[in-house]
C-alpha cells in the first residue's frame, strides 16, 4: 500500500465527526468511508484512527455502542452526541475559513 | 451535562478497567479481521492475508497503549503503581518500616497532642458570637503599683453611663452559694452578672428570660437563671421550673430562665446565675468584680482605652480614687481565659516540634542508609529507561507513605495523650473540654505528616536522584564508604545532636524551675493529714457577725470529738489551693475569738511561720485602717 497523504493537523477529528454525522459507523467503516469518499487520497491509519476515536469519546463528542454488523458480527459503532454535533459545526466553520483563506493565497499571490 | 458524561467515562475507564480493555481488544480484532477479509477477497491465501494485515497494522500493543493514553488513565495508574511498589519495598524490610513509623508516630503524636492543646486553648475563638469584639475592662494602678486592677460599683456605673466605645458593658463575678429548700442542701458555684452581661455575649435562654434592669437593682426580689447542666441534674429538666421558688443563701429566689447547654463562660463552671446587683450608692473605692464589654463595630482597643481614659477624671471625683492614678487597661477577652499560659504552651509546642525534627533526622538517616543499599537497583532501572523523575517520585512516594503511616499511628498516640490530659485535668489549664482531635487538628496532623515525609524523603532524592553509572560498575559492592555520602549522614547526626542539646537545656531549665517551686515553703506540713471542706452560713440566717462566729465555733466544737480528728480550725481561705476568695472580710471576729481560732490553726500548722516578721499590735492596725479610710 502506498504511503497515505499526511492529514493536516487537527483535521482527522473533523473527518471522523463528519463521517459519522449521517449514521453510526464502526472504526473500519469510518476509515473505508474516508478513503472512498476522498477517492483513495486520504487513508486514515489505524494507529491514528483508534486513539482519535477514544479521545473524542472521552471528550463526550461521540458515543459508542456495541451492535451487530450486516454480517452478524459485533462491532463498536460510534455516533455523534449533541455536544459532538455542535463541535462539528464549529470545526466545519473554522475549516471553511481556513481553506478559503489558503485558496485565496494560492490563487491570488 | 457534558462534564458529567466525561466524568462518567473517566470513572468507567478507571474502575471497569478489565471490561474497557476487553472492548478495546475486541474493537481492534474486528478491524484486523475486516482487513484480513479484504485481503482474501483480493486473492490472497488466508495465511498471506493475515500476515499482510498484521504488517499494515503494526504493533497492536502500541495502539492499545495510545488509546489508553487518550483515556487519561495512565497518570492515575502510575500513581497507583508507585504506591503498590512503595508498599512492596517497605514490606520487604519490615524492621526498618516499623522503626521508622514508630519514630515518626512519636514525633507526630506528641506534636499533634500539644497542638490540640494550643489550638483548643489559645487559637480557637471563644464560644461567643463575634468574640473579637469582646474585651475585658481592667485598669492599671501605678499609684498602688498594681499592673491589673478590676472594677467596682463606682467605676462600673460611671463607665456604663458615660461610655461611647462599647455596645454595652457588663460585670461578672464568681460566687459560691448554698441552695436549700429543695432536696439535699448543697453548695454550688454561681456566676453573678449584671443585666447587660448575657445580652452582650449574645446568650439566648432556652426557656424563660434573662435578667432585666429591674432584676439587677439592689433590693429587688432575687431572680436566678439555671444553667442547662444544673437544670438537668437538680430539677430533672422539668419545664415548669420557671417561676418556681428556690432558697439561695437562705433568701427566697425565683427561677426566671434556663441557659442552653452550649453556654460556657471563660473558666467558670457555674450551676446558677444571679444578678450581681452592684450598689449604685457606693461612693467609695472598691474593686470586687470583673467587667467585660462588646466594642461597637469598627472600634479598636486603642479607641476603647481612650474612651476609658476620658472617663477616669469622672471616677476620680469619687473620694479615694485619685491616689490610685488609674489608667485604662483594656484587653481581648481571651486574656481572661488564657491568663499567662500562652508562653508556656508555645514553649511546649516548640519543644515537641524539636522532638519531631529529631525523629525526622533519625528516619532520614535510616532512609539514607537504605537508599544507599539500593544504588545498584536505581542504576539498573535508569539503564532500562526509568527517568530521573520517575525514580525520585518513587522514593518520595515511599517516604510520604512512611510519613502518613506515622501520622495515623501518631494520631492514636495523640488521642491517648489527650485522654490522659483530660483525666489529670490540671487546674491551670482552661477550656479543657474544648481540647480534642477536631477537623482542624486532623488537618494539622495531615500537613505535618506530609511535610515530614517530604522532609526526610528529599535528602536521599537529592543524593541519589541521579543514578551514577559507577553504581553499575561497582557490581553490588556497598558504596557507603564514599566520603561524599558519609558527609550527608554526618550532617544529619550533627543536626540531631544539636537539637538534642537544645532539648536537654530547655528541659533542664524546666526541671530546675520545678524543683525551685517544690522548695517554696507553703506554710504547712504533712498536707496528707489535713482535710479541708467549705461551709458557709448565709447572712440571711445569721446577720450578726459575732453570732456568726459563735455558730462557726460551734460547728468546730462538734467536729473535735469525732474519732480520728486531732484538731479543727477555721479559716476564710486555704493557702495555695488556687481559689481566689475575694470575700475574706465576711466573717467579722471579735479579736478574742480570732486569737482562739488562730491557736487552732497553729496546731494544724496551717498558718505560715512568719518568725522574721515583727508582730503588729492591734492599735497599729486600727490606725492604719483609719488612715486608709477603710474604717
XYZ file of C-alpha atoms in Angstrom:
740
model
C 0.000 0.000 0.000
C 1.128 3.487 -0.699
C 2.028 5.973 1.961
C -1.059 7.857 2.977
C -1.201 11.549 2.385
C -0.433 13.223 5.669
C -3.521 14.700 7.140
C -3.441 18.313 8.024
C -3.010 18.502 11.760
C -6.359 18.528 13.534
C -8.484 17.649 10.511
C -8.839 13.996 11.491
C -11.346 14.921 14.197
C -13.356 16.877 11.639
C -13.309 13.956 9.174
C -14.426 11.477 11.805
C -17.199 13.697 13.141
C -18.446 14.435 9.599
C -18.308 10.775 8.577
C -20.453 9.567 11.442
C -22.797 12.556 11.374
C -25.195 10.786 8.951
C -25.304 7.394 10.598
C -23.369 5.471 13.297
C -20.339 3.618 11.979
C -17.617 1.357 13.363
C -13.926 2.157 13.074
C -13.335 0.045 9.972
C -16.296 1.590 8.186
C -15.096 5.089 9.114
C -11.653 4.523 7.636
C -13.138 2.870 4.493
C -15.644 5.678 4.042
C -12.995 8.404 4.317
C -10.811 6.549 1.829
C -13.711 6.002 -0.600
C -15.170 9.498 -0.489
C -11.729 11.090 -0.886
C -11.138 8.747 -3.867
C -8.284 6.979 -2.119
C -6.455 10.226 -1.473
C -6.937 10.100 2.281
C -6.042 6.956 4.120
C -6.541 7.020 7.833
C -4.034 4.812 9.568
C -5.427 2.566 12.263
C -2.714 3.912 14.521
C -4.272 7.366 14.316
C -7.919 6.397 13.945
C -8.492 4.470 17.159
C -6.681 6.804 19.553
C -8.633 9.654 17.935
C -11.923 7.801 18.407
C -11.126 7.177 22.069
C -10.142 10.778 22.582
C -13.356 12.044 21.003
C -15.366 9.620 23.117
C -13.541 10.841 26.201
C -14.493 14.395 25.239
C -18.118 13.195 25.102
C -18.442 14.371 21.490
C -19.146 10.864 20.260
C -20.627 7.862 21.997
C -20.000 4.185 21.359
C -22.378 1.256 21.238
C -21.849 -2.436 20.521
C -24.119 -3.591 17.718
C -24.176 -6.399 15.149
C -22.974 -5.557 11.609
C -24.772 -6.772 8.445
C -22.701 -9.966 8.643
C -23.841 -10.532 12.221
C -20.525 -9.767 13.961
C -20.493 -7.478 16.946
C -18.696 -4.173 16.362
C -18.320 -0.914 18.216
C -20.451 1.718 16.483
C -19.709 5.383 17.048
C -22.336 8.112 16.741
C -22.417 11.868 17.382
C -23.659 13.232 20.689
C -25.439 16.551 20.916
C -22.222 18.228 22.032
C -20.467 16.469 19.138
C -22.918 17.990 16.654
C -22.099 21.453 17.922
C -18.404 20.673 17.819
C -18.743 19.506 14.214
C -20.399 22.789 13.256
C -17.631 24.711 14.955
C -14.881 22.718 13.252
C -16.595 22.933 9.863
C -16.818 26.660 10.176
C -13.178 27.077 11.126
C -12.147 24.666 8.365
C -14.113 26.627 5.791
C -12.483 29.809 6.955
C -9.014 28.268 6.848
C -9.389 26.575 3.443
C -10.926 29.669 1.863
C -8.018 31.690 3.170
C -5.487 29.190 1.854
C -7.210 29.062 -1.551
C -7.195 32.816 -1.747
C -3.493 32.945 -1.036
C -2.753 30.250 -3.587
C -4.835 31.840 -6.336
C -4.100 35.483 -5.829
C -0.496 35.543 -4.739
C -24.180 17.599 31.059
C -21.045 17.039 29.017
C -18.934 17.350 32.150
C -20.980 14.613 33.795
C -20.558 12.383 30.746
C -16.832 12.996 30.739
C -16.560 12.150 34.419
C -18.636 9.012 33.950
C -16.407 7.866 31.083
C -13.241 8.626 33.011
C -14.504 6.688 36.016
C -15.540 3.819 33.777
C -12.053 3.688 32.237
C -10.594 3.608 35.714
C -12.950 1.353 37.610
C -14.145 -1.077 34.923
C -10.659 -1.491 33.554
C -10.981 -5.144 32.598
C -14.137 -4.502 30.643
C -12.713 -1.473 28.831
C -9.565 -3.389 27.941
C -11.604 -6.306 26.552
C -13.641 -3.927 24.436
C -10.517 -2.264 23.099
C -9.091 -5.640 22.161
C -12.358 -6.725 20.501
C -12.560 -3.485 18.570
C -9.038 -3.810 17.188
C -9.559 -7.514 16.464
C -12.678 -6.644 14.455
C -10.634 -4.176 12.436
C -7.930 -6.780 11.852
C -10.472 -9.367 10.740
C -12.024 -6.910 8.312
C -8.575 -6.243 6.870
C -7.910 -9.975 6.510
C -11.275 -10.487 4.768
C -10.437 -7.706 2.366
C -7.057 -9.213 1.611
C -8.628 -12.633 0.975
C -11.178 -11.035 -1.324
C -8.335 -9.544 -3.346
C -6.978 -13.071 -3.905
C -4.524 -13.855 -1.102
C -4.432 -17.133 0.805
C -5.710 -16.803 4.396
C -2.133 -17.062 5.763
C -0.847 -14.377 3.431
C -3.834 -12.204 4.162
C -3.274 -12.420 7.896
C 0.441 -11.696 7.660
C -0.198 -8.716 5.372
C -2.864 -7.352 7.669
C -0.614 -7.622 10.692
C 2.150 -5.854 8.761
C -0.162 -2.987 7.894
C -1.419 -2.624 11.385
C 1.997 -2.831 13.047
C 2.175 -3.424 16.732
C -1.287 -3.760 18.161
C 0.091 -3.281 21.618
C 1.244 0.211 20.671
C -2.251 1.278 19.589
C -3.671 -0.083 22.748
C -1.248 1.979 24.757
C -2.094 5.084 22.730
C -5.802 4.500 23.189
C -5.246 4.147 26.909
C -3.288 7.392 26.924
C -6.244 9.040 25.262
C -8.388 7.838 28.097
C -6.008 9.590 30.535
C -5.854 6.726 32.937
C -2.092 6.326 32.890
C -1.440 9.184 35.269
C -3.599 7.671 37.979
C -2.399 4.174 37.192
C 1.206 5.272 37.535
C 0.461 6.727 40.937
C -1.250 3.522 41.957
C 1.742 1.558 40.671
C 4.110 3.788 42.667
C 2.089 3.246 45.805
C 1.999 -0.512 45.332
C 5.686 -0.577 44.551
C 6.461 1.509 47.632
C 4.289 -0.761 49.776
C 6.146 -3.801 48.446
C 9.545 -2.220 49.068
C 8.566 -1.152 52.582
C 7.036 -4.552 53.268
C 10.287 -6.236 52.287
C 12.104 -4.530 55.172
C 9.555 -4.714 57.993
C 12.031 -3.888 60.758
C 13.027 -0.658 59.047
C 9.414 0.205 58.325
C 8.244 -0.456 61.880
C 11.084 1.537 63.433
C 10.591 4.430 61.029
C 6.812 4.512 61.507
C 7.069 4.312 65.300
C 9.739 7.021 65.437
C 7.662 9.320 63.273
C 4.499 8.419 65.194
C 6.111 9.514 68.455
C 7.137 12.835 66.951
C 3.874 13.454 65.117
C 1.748 12.185 68.016
C 3.451 14.493 70.510
C 3.192 17.465 68.194
C -0.459 16.712 67.458
C -1.354 16.358 71.145
C 0.298 19.647 72.077
C -1.122 21.343 69.006
C -4.617 20.276 70.030
C -3.976 21.951 73.396
C -2.505 25.085 71.800
C -5.403 25.219 69.366
C -8.119 24.499 71.930
C -6.757 26.961 74.479
C -5.071 29.717 72.506
C -6.218 29.715 68.906
C -9.812 28.555 68.878
C -12.104 31.571 69.126
C -14.188 31.923 72.290
C -17.606 30.287 72.009
C -19.445 33.590 71.605
C -20.647 35.394 68.525
C -18.009 37.769 67.108
C -15.598 37.108 70.008
C -13.016 39.516 68.565
C -15.202 42.422 69.681
C -15.333 41.207 73.293
C -12.897 42.796 75.729
C -12.132 42.763 79.424
C -12.105 46.224 81.040
C -9.269 46.491 83.512
C -7.127 49.211 84.991
C -3.534 49.752 85.777
C -2.905 51.370 89.138
C 0.592 52.868 89.192
C -0.343 54.716 92.384
C -0.572 51.412 94.252
C 1.848 49.560 91.991
C -0.730 47.152 90.567
C -0.484 46.203 86.894
C -4.034 44.803 86.712
C -6.985 46.108 88.708
C -10.557 45.098 88.073
C -13.665 47.147 88.801
C -16.164 48.036 91.465
C -19.631 49.580 91.609
C -18.313 53.148 91.264
C -16.290 52.528 88.100
C -18.928 50.199 86.640
C -21.758 52.735 86.849
C -19.629 55.670 85.680
C -18.395 53.715 82.671
C -21.764 52.284 81.802
C -23.455 55.665 81.958
C -20.790 57.646 80.082
C -19.098 55.293 77.635
C -19.183 55.752 73.855
C -16.901 52.976 72.559
C -18.982 49.981 73.605
C -22.222 48.451 72.524
C -22.661 47.700 76.238
C -20.635 46.648 79.243
C -21.458 44.085 81.900
C -19.951 42.997 85.181
C -19.434 39.487 86.438
C -18.111 37.714 89.484
C -17.779 34.167 90.713
C -19.669 33.284 93.844
C -20.488 30.295 95.911
C -23.990 29.942 97.206
C -25.919 27.439 99.288
C -29.117 26.075 97.855
C -31.668 24.900 100.375
C -35.337 24.093 100.367
C -35.197 21.537 97.568
C -33.823 18.129 98.464
C -30.342 17.972 99.959
C -28.831 21.343 100.772
C -25.777 21.963 98.631
C -23.104 24.499 97.972
C -22.711 25.360 94.307
C -20.699 27.595 92.024
C -22.606 30.620 90.874
C -21.921 33.404 88.441
C -23.199 36.849 89.320
C -23.815 39.095 86.315
C -25.328 42.493 85.672
C -28.258 42.838 83.290
C -26.036 43.747 80.324
C -23.608 40.846 80.549
C -25.597 37.976 78.992
C -27.158 40.030 76.150
C -23.782 41.392 75.082
C -22.438 37.826 74.967
C -25.453 37.061 72.710
C -26.662 34.345 75.053
C -30.265 33.271 74.488
C -32.213 31.370 77.148
C -33.833 28.107 76.027
C -36.644 28.713 78.494
C -37.845 31.844 80.255
C -35.837 35.044 80.066
C -32.555 36.722 81.045
C -32.120 39.324 83.800
C -33.886 42.629 83.331
C -32.675 46.016 84.557
C -35.186 45.678 87.421
C -33.748 42.288 88.482
C -30.320 43.901 88.717
C -31.439 46.677 91.091
C -30.231 46.241 94.643
C -33.041 45.301 96.999
C -35.393 43.910 94.370
C -36.626 40.301 94.754
C -33.950 37.761 93.821
C -34.287 36.098 90.417
C -31.985 33.317 89.253
C -31.193 31.622 85.960
C -30.209 27.943 85.881
C -27.515 26.538 83.642
C -28.514 23.599 81.491
C -26.448 21.058 83.450
C -27.829 22.101 86.835
C -31.376 22.153 85.460
C -30.902 18.582 84.227
C -29.213 17.369 87.373
C -31.194 19.044 90.112
C -34.578 19.560 88.516
C -34.695 16.635 86.076
C -35.189 19.129 83.230
C -38.690 19.994 84.399
C -40.091 22.623 82.028
C -42.425 24.049 84.645
C -39.499 25.152 86.832
C -39.859 28.724 85.514
C -41.423 30.824 88.263
C -40.696 28.222 90.949
C -39.173 29.362 94.264
C -35.691 28.406 95.430
C -33.694 29.255 98.567
C -30.360 30.845 97.634
C -28.154 31.561 100.656
C -31.297 31.385 102.748
C -33.046 34.062 100.690
C -36.142 33.320 98.619
C -35.466 33.441 94.895
C -37.442 32.727 91.725
C -36.192 30.855 88.682
C -36.742 33.006 85.592
C -34.764 31.250 82.863
C -32.700 28.291 81.681
C -29.493 28.720 79.671
C -28.620 26.479 76.707
C -26.186 23.577 77.125
C -23.724 25.465 74.923
C -23.324 28.240 77.493
C -19.744 28.472 78.664
C -18.253 31.417 80.423
C -14.473 31.726 80.492
C -13.030 29.410 83.117
C -16.103 29.354 85.347
C -18.403 26.392 85.710
C -21.473 27.902 87.295
C -24.603 25.966 88.155
C -26.613 29.089 88.724
C -26.603 32.703 87.599
C -27.516 35.526 89.940
C -27.958 39.225 89.338
C -24.817 40.967 90.598
C -26.836 43.963 91.813
C -23.950 46.422 92.274
C -24.698 49.230 94.703
C -25.391 52.458 92.823
C -24.924 54.399 96.052
C -21.400 53.020 96.546
C -19.403 56.201 96.720
C -16.044 54.759 97.731
C -13.027 52.907 96.421
C -13.831 49.271 95.796
C -12.611 46.690 93.341
C -14.551 43.468 93.584
C -15.662 42.189 90.196
C -14.714 41.956 86.551
C -16.224 43.967 83.725
C -16.378 42.929 80.096
C -17.677 44.811 77.111
C -18.541 44.444 73.465
C -16.850 47.043 71.287
C -19.005 48.860 68.777
C -18.225 47.686 65.216
C -15.030 49.288 63.945
C -13.844 50.434 67.367
C -10.327 49.294 68.275
C -8.918 48.503 71.695
C -6.899 51.724 71.420
C -10.117 53.726 70.885
C -11.723 51.991 73.848
C -8.710 52.762 76.050
C -9.000 56.405 75.026
C -12.702 56.330 75.886
C -11.992 54.943 79.364
C -9.145 57.459 79.848
C -11.702 60.180 79.117
C -13.957 58.853 81.894
C -11.265 58.358 84.547
C -11.446 62.035 85.663
C -15.133 61.398 86.480
C -14.112 58.353 88.531
C -11.522 60.448 90.337
C -14.223 62.710 91.702
C -15.135 59.785 93.959
C -13.072 60.160 97.129
C -10.010 57.941 97.351
C -9.608 57.147 93.644
C -7.166 59.919 92.877
C -4.165 58.373 94.587
C -4.532 55.111 92.657
C -3.643 57.079 89.483
C -5.860 54.748 87.416
C -5.019 54.082 83.783
C -7.155 52.118 81.321
C -6.020 48.569 80.560
C -8.465 47.021 78.110
C -7.520 43.649 76.680
C -9.112 40.973 74.492
C -11.459 38.760 76.484
C -9.358 35.703 75.600
C -6.796 37.061 78.038
C -9.257 36.463 80.855
C -9.296 32.778 79.952
C -5.730 32.148 78.949
C -4.031 34.264 81.586
C -0.282 33.907 81.268
C -0.463 30.357 79.934
C 0.329 31.426 76.356
C 4.140 31.494 76.514
C 4.244 28.188 78.420
C 2.159 26.438 75.767
C 4.196 27.882 72.914
C 7.426 26.737 74.595
C 5.906 23.283 74.976
C 4.863 23.335 71.328
C 8.361 24.358 70.274
C 9.810 21.542 72.360
C 7.699 18.816 70.779
C 8.472 20.418 67.426
C 12.177 19.803 68.097
C 11.392 16.211 69.118
C 9.616 15.813 65.775
C 12.646 17.235 63.928
C 14.926 14.788 65.749
C 12.597 11.931 64.822
C 12.713 13.224 61.264
C 16.510 13.341 61.216
C 16.663 9.798 62.608
C 14.342 8.422 59.986
C 16.128 10.401 57.270
C 19.358 8.737 58.339
C 17.825 5.260 58.251
C 16.230 6.023 54.920
C 19.517 7.271 53.540
C 21.401 4.118 54.538
C 18.668 2.024 52.993
C 18.683 4.017 49.788
C 22.452 3.641 49.551
C 21.993 -0.096 49.548
C 19.630 0.263 46.601
C 22.062 2.293 44.447
C 22.512 -0.601 42.059
C 18.784 -1.106 41.677
C 18.362 2.522 40.669
C 21.273 2.329 38.231
C 19.789 -0.753 36.572
C 16.392 0.849 36.316
C 17.897 4.041 34.916
C 19.724 1.949 32.337
C 16.415 0.321 31.414
C 14.926 3.726 30.740
C 13.470 4.961 34.020
C 13.690 8.720 34.084
C 15.254 10.600 36.966
C 11.850 11.979 37.798
C 10.281 8.574 37.957
C 12.888 7.273 40.417
C 12.628 10.415 42.532
C 8.879 10.063 42.525
C 9.123 6.522 43.784
C 11.461 7.481 46.605
C 9.150 10.311 47.590
C 6.139 8.006 47.453
C 7.921 5.701 49.869
C 8.802 8.493 52.299
C 5.327 10.037 52.046
C 3.763 6.677 52.822
C 6.028 6.327 55.842
C 5.064 9.867 56.896
C 1.347 9.172 56.534
C 1.604 5.833 58.353
C 3.479 7.688 61.102
C 0.679 10.241 61.124
C -2.013 7.586 61.536
C -0.210 5.836 64.394
C 0.692 9.276 65.779
C -2.997 10.187 65.924
C -3.576 7.152 68.129
C -0.746 8.303 70.404
C -2.159 11.829 70.448
C -5.621 10.537 71.342
C -4.195 8.564 74.228
C -2.218 11.633 75.314
C -5.258 13.914 75.252
C -7.270 11.302 77.166
C -4.563 11.237 79.817
C -4.519 15.044 79.971
C -8.290 15.104 80.448
C -8.042 12.587 83.256
C -5.294 14.566 85.005
C -7.263 17.781 84.368
C -4.636 20.264 85.529
C -6.358 23.119 87.358
C -4.312 25.718 85.497
C -5.447 24.558 82.051
C -8.594 26.384 80.934
C -11.047 25.263 78.223
C -10.112 21.621 78.857
C -13.342 20.355 77.345
C -12.584 22.235 74.146
C -9.379 20.279 73.607
C -9.688 17.317 71.298
C -8.989 15.920 67.862
C -11.254 18.022 65.679
C -11.034 18.662 61.924
C -8.502 21.465 62.358
C -6.224 19.216 64.408
C -6.663 16.407 61.846
C -5.701 18.807 59.083
C -2.656 19.837 61.077
C -1.641 16.183 61.530
C -2.082 15.510 57.817
C 0.011 18.573 56.993
C 2.885 17.705 59.320
C 2.796 14.055 58.167
C 3.183 15.178 54.562
C 5.830 17.766 55.381
C 7.704 15.183 57.444
C 7.519 12.684 54.596
C 8.824 15.205 52.089
C 11.479 16.453 54.505
C 13.212 13.143 55.057
C 12.410 11.862 51.573
C 14.069 14.781 49.794
C 17.513 14.136 51.270
C 18.006 10.733 49.581
C 16.338 12.041 46.420
C 18.887 14.832 46.214
C 21.735 12.449 46.929
C 20.667 9.584 44.686
C 18.183 11.125 42.296
C 20.743 10.904 39.503
C 21.888 7.311 39.396
C 25.575 7.198 38.528
C 26.972 4.807 36.006
C 29.525 3.983 38.675
C 26.898 2.171 40.678
C 26.554 -0.372 37.876
C 30.288 -0.919 37.684
C 30.624 -1.427 41.390
C 28.752 -4.638 40.843
C 26.778 -4.626 44.042
C 29.574 -3.773 46.439
C 28.258 -1.495 49.158
C 29.035 2.080 48.252
C 28.738 3.510 51.710
C 32.438 4.137 52.145
C 32.451 7.026 49.741
C 33.325 10.200 51.672
C 30.672 12.322 49.946
C 27.880 10.074 51.159
C 29.385 9.965 54.593
C 29.141 13.753 54.729
C 25.368 13.878 54.334
C 24.933 11.431 57.154
C 27.407 13.281 59.331
C 25.454 16.490 58.772
C 22.285 14.752 59.880
C 23.959 13.407 63.002
C 25.352 16.848 63.859
C 21.919 18.427 63.422
C 20.396 15.746 65.594
C 22.920 16.206 68.391
C 22.495 19.974 68.236
C 18.713 19.696 68.561
C 19.012 17.143 71.334
C 21.287 19.572 73.173
C 18.716 22.363 72.873
C 16.063 19.999 74.218
C 18.322 18.976 77.067
C 18.973 22.576 78.058
C 15.294 23.513 77.843
C 14.135 20.529 79.842
C 16.954 21.091 82.303
C 15.738 24.647 82.881
C 12.173 23.430 83.267
C 13.207 20.809 85.804
C 15.127 23.485 87.728
C 12.030 25.669 87.822
C 10.003 22.723 89.017
C 12.497 21.875 91.754
C 12.608 25.522 92.827
C 8.827 25.580 93.041
C 8.844 22.429 95.147
C 11.118 24.178 97.594
C 8.787 27.103 98.191
C 7.607 26.911 101.794
C 3.851 26.519 101.616
C 3.456 27.268 105.313
C 2.164 23.909 106.365
C 3.429 20.366 106.797
C 2.001 16.905 106.155
C -0.817 18.096 103.877
C -1.967 14.492 103.559
C -3.194 14.624 107.175
C -5.244 17.761 106.647
C -8.819 17.505 105.419
C -10.426 20.682 104.159
C -14.004 21.498 103.313
C -16.001 24.628 102.787
C -19.074 25.734 104.642
C -20.942 28.960 104.531
C -23.678 30.315 106.768
C -25.866 32.620 104.707
C -26.148 36.144 106.056
C -29.885 35.768 105.739
C -29.790 33.174 108.528
C -27.462 34.918 110.967
C -26.902 38.593 110.470
C -24.804 39.470 113.474
C -21.084 38.895 112.957
C -20.465 37.749 116.486
C -23.376 35.319 116.346
C -21.989 34.024 113.071
C -18.602 33.416 114.682
C -20.280 31.525 117.522
C -22.103 29.360 115.003
C -18.847 28.546 113.225
C -17.143 27.891 116.522
C -19.944 25.523 117.494
C -19.502 23.599 114.257
C -15.802 23.297 115.065
C -16.619 22.203 118.638
C -18.833 19.420 117.372
C -16.207 18.206 114.940
C -13.475 17.895 117.577
C -14.843 14.773 119.318
C -15.204 12.884 116.003
C -12.872 9.830 116.222
C -9.621 10.367 114.348
C -9.823 14.144 114.465
C -6.811 15.661 116.195
C -7.587 19.317 115.735
C -10.078 21.558 113.969
C -9.516 25.075 112.713
C -11.499 27.646 110.750
C -10.128 29.883 108.081
C -11.523 32.228 105.489
C -9.166 30.800 102.898
C -6.707 27.986 102.474
C -3.203 28.727 101.286
C -2.201 27.583 97.831
C -5.485 25.982 96.866
C -5.661 28.221 93.822
C -9.061 29.564 94.801
C -9.331 33.299 94.730
C -11.517 34.224 97.625
C -12.466 37.840 97.446
C -14.793 37.790 100.415
C -12.299 37.345 103.199
C -13.828 40.026 105.372
C -17.175 38.362 105.503
C -16.752 36.910 108.996
C -16.067 39.689 111.460
C -14.442 38.178 114.533
C -14.025 39.703 117.928
C -10.287 39.724 118.469
C -10.544 37.214 121.335
C -12.333 34.631 119.201
C -9.884 35.282 116.453
C -6.966 34.503 118.761
C -8.646 31.300 119.814
C -9.089 30.241 116.214
C -5.522 31.230 115.452
C -4.306 28.841 118.108
C -6.232 26.031 116.485
C -4.845 26.920 113.123
C -1.404 26.994 114.581
C -1.918 23.490 115.942
C -2.728 22.417 112.444
C 0.382 24.224 111.190
C -1.792 25.745 108.517
C -0.582 29.282 109.046
C 2.756 30.186 107.566
C 5.545 30.682 110.022
C 6.437 34.297 109.979
C 9.187 34.372 112.523
C 11.221 37.022 110.802
C 8.335 39.485 110.679
C 7.653 41.679 113.651
C 4.219 41.377 115.061
C 1.925 44.370 114.642
C -0.110 45.497 117.644
C -3.862 45.746 117.143
C -3.795 49.511 117.758
C -1.416 49.947 114.857
C -3.701 48.019 112.505
C -6.620 50.131 113.617
C -4.651 53.310 112.968
C -3.641 52.152 109.510
C -7.147 51.173 108.519
C -8.429 54.553 109.635
C -5.681 56.272 107.698
C -6.669 54.409 104.509
C -10.240 55.437 105.046
C -11.362 51.831 105.400
C -12.560 52.074 108.998
